[in-house]
mmCIF file of N, CA and C in Angstrom:
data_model
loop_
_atom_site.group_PDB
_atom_site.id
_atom_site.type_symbol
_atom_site.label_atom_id
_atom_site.label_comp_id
_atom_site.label_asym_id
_atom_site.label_seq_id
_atom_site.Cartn_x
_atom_site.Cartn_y
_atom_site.Cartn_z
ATOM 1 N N UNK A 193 173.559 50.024 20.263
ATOM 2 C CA UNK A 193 172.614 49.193 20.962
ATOM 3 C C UNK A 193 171.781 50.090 21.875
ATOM 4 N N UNK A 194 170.182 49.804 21.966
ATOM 5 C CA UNK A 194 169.733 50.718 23.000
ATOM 6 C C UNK A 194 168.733 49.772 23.200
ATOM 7 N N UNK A 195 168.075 50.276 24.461
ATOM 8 C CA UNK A 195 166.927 49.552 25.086
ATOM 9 C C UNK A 195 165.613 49.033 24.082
ATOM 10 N N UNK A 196 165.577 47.601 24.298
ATOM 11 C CA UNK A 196 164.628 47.200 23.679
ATOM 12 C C UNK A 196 164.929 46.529 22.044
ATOM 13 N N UNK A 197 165.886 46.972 21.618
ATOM 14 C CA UNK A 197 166.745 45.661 21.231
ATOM 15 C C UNK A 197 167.304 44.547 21.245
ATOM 16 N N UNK A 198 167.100 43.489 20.622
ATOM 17 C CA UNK A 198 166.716 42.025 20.438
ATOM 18 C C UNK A 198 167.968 41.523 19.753
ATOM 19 N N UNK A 199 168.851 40.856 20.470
ATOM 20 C CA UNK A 199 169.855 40.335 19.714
ATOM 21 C C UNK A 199 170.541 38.649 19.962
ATOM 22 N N UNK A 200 171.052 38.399 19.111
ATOM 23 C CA UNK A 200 171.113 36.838 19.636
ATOM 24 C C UNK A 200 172.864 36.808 20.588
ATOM 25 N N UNK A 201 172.609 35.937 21.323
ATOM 26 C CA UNK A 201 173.878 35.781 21.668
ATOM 27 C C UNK A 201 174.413 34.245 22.727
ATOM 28 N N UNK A 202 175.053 33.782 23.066
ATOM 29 C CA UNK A 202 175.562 32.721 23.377
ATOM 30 C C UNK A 202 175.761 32.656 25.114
ATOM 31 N N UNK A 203 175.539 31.614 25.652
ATOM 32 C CA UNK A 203 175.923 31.987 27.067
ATOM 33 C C UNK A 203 177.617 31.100 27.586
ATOM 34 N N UNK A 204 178.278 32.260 27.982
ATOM 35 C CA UNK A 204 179.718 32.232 28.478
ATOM 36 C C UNK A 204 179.701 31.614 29.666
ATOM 37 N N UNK A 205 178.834 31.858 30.681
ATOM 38 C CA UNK A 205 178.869 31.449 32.088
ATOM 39 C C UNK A 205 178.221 31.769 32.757
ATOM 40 N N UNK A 206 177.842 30.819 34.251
ATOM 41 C CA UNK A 206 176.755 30.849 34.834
ATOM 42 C C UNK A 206 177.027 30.746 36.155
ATOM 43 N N UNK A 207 176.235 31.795 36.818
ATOM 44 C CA UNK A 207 176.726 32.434 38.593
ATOM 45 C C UNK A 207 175.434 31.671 38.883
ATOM 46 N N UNK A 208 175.006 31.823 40.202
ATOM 47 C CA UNK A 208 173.780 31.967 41.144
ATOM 48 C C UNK A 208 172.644 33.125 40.928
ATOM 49 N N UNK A 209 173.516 34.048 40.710
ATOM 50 C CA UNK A 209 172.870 34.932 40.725
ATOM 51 C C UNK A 209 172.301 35.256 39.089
ATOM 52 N N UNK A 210 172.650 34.673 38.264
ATOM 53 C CA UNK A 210 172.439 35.313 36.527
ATOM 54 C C UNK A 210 173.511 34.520 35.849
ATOM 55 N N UNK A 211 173.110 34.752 34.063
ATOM 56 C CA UNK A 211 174.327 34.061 33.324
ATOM 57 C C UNK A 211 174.807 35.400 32.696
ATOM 58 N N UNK A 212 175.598 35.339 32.268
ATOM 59 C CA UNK A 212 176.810 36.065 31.630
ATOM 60 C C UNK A 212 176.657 35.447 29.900
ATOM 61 N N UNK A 213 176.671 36.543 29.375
ATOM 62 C CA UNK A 213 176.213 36.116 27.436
ATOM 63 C C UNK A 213 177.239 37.229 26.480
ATOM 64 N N UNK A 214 177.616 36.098 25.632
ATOM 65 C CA UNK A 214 178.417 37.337 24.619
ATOM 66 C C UNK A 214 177.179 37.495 23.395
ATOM 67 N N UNK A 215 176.929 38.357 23.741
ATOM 68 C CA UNK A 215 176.301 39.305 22.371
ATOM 69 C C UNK A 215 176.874 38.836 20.573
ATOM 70 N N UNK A 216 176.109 38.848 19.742
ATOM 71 C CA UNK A 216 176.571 38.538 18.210
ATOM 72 C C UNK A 216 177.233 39.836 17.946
ATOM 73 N N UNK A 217 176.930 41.031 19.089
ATOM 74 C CA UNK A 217 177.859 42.601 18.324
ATOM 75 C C UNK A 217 179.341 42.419 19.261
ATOM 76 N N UNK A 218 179.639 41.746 19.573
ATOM 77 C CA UNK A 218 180.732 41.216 20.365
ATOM 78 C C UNK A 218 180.841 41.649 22.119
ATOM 79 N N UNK A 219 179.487 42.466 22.106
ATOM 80 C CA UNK A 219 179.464 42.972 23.760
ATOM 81 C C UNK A 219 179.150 41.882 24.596
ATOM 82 N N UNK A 220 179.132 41.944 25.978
ATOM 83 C CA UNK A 220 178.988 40.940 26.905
ATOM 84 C C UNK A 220 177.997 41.775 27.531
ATOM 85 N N UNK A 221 177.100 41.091 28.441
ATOM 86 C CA UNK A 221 176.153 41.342 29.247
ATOM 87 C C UNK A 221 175.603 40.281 30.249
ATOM 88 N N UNK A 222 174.850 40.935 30.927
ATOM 89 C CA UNK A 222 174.638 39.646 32.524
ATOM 90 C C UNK A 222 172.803 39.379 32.242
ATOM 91 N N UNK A 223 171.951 38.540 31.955
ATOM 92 C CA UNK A 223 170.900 38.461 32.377
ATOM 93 C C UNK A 223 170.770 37.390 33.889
ATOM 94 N N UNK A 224 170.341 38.785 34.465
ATOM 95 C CA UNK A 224 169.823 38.490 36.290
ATOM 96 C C UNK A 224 168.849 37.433 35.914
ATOM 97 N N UNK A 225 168.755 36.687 37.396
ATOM 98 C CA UNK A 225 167.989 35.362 37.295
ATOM 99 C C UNK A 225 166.966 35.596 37.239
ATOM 100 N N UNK A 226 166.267 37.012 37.452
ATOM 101 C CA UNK A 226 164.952 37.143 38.178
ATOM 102 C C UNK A 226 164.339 37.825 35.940
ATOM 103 N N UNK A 227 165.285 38.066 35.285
ATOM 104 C CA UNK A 227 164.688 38.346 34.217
ATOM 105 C C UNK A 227 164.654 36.888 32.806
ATOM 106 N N UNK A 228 165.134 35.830 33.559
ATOM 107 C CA UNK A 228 165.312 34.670 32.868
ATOM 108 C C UNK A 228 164.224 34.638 31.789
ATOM 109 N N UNK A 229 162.849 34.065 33.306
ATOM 110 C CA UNK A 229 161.743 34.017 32.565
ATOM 111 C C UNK A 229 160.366 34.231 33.693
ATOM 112 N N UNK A 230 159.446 34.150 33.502
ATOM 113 C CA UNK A 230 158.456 34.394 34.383
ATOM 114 C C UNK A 230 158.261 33.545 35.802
ATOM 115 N N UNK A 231 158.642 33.679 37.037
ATOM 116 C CA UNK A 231 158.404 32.660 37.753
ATOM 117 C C UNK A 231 159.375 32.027 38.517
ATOM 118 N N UNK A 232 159.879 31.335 39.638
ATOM 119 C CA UNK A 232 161.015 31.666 40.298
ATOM 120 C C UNK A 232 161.648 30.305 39.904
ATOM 121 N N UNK A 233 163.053 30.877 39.441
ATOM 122 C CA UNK A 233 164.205 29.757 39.484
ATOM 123 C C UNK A 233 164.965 29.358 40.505
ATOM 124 N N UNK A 234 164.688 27.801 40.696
ATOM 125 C CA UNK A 234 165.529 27.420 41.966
ATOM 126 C C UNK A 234 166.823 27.538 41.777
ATOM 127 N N UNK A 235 167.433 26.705 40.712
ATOM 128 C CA UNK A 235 168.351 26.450 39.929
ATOM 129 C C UNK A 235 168.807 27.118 38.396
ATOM 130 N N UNK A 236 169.089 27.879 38.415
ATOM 131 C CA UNK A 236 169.536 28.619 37.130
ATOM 132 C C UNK A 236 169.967 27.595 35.962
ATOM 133 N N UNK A 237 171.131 26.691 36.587
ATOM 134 C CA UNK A 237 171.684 25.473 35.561
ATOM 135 C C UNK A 237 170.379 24.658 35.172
ATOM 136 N N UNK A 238 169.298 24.295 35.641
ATOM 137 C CA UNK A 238 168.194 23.838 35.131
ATOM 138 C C UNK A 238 167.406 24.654 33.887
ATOM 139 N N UNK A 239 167.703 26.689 33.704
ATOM 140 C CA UNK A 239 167.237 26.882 32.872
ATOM 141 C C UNK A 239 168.371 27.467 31.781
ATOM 142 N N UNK A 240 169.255 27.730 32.113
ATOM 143 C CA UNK A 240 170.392 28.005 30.632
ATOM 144 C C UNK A 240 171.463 27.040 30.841
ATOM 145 N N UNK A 241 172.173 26.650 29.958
ATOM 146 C CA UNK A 241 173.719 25.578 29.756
ATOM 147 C C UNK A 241 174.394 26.576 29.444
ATOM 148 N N UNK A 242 175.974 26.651 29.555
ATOM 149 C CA UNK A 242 176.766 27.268 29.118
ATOM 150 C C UNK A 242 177.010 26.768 27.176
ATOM 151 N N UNK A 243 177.444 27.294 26.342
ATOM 152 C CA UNK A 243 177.432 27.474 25.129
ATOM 153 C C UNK A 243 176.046 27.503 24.451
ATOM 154 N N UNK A 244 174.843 27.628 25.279
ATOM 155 C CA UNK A 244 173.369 27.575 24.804
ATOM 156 C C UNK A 244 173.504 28.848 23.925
ATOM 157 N N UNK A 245 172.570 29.157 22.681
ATOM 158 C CA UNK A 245 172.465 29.837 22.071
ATOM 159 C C UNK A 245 170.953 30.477 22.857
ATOM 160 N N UNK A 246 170.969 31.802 22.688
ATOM 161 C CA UNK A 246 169.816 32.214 23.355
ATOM 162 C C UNK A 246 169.566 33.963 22.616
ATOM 163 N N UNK A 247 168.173 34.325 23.118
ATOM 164 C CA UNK A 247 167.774 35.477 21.961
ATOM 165 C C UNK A 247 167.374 36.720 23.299
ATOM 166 N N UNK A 248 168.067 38.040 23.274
ATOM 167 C CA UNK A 248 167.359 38.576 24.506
ATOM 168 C C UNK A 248 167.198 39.925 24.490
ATOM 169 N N UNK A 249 166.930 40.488 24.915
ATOM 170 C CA UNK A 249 166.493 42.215 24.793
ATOM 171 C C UNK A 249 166.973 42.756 25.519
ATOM 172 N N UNK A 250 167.425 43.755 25.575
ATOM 173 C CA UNK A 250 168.555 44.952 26.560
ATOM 174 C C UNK A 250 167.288 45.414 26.739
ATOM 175 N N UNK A 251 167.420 45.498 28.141
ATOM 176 C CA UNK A 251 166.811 45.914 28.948
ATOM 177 C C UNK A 251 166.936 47.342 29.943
ATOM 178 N N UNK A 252 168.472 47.363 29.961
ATOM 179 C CA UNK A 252 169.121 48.673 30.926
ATOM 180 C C UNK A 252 170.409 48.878 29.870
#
């Protein structure tokens, strides 16, 4: 896996601060709230559910 790779993966759980996602290559990773999506989230649970399927790019 390296930066800028696009992979699908599922979300495990959800902080304040970011959700937590298992990867389809079986890795886990955190997307921070501030890389969700463009624009400020009050509420995180308003933009991902836990078992949501979701598509995202490694970033670091």
């Amino acid at each position: 896996m390296k930066i800028g790779d696009k992979l699908k993966g599922r979300i495990t759980g959800i902080q304040p601060y970011g959700a937590f996602v298992e990867l389809e290559t079986g890795d886990t990773g955190l997307i921070h709230i501030s890389e969700i999506r463009t624009g400020f989230i009050e509420n995180i649970q308003e933009a991902l559910k836990v078992d949501e399927e979701v598509q995202v790019q490694v970033v670091d």
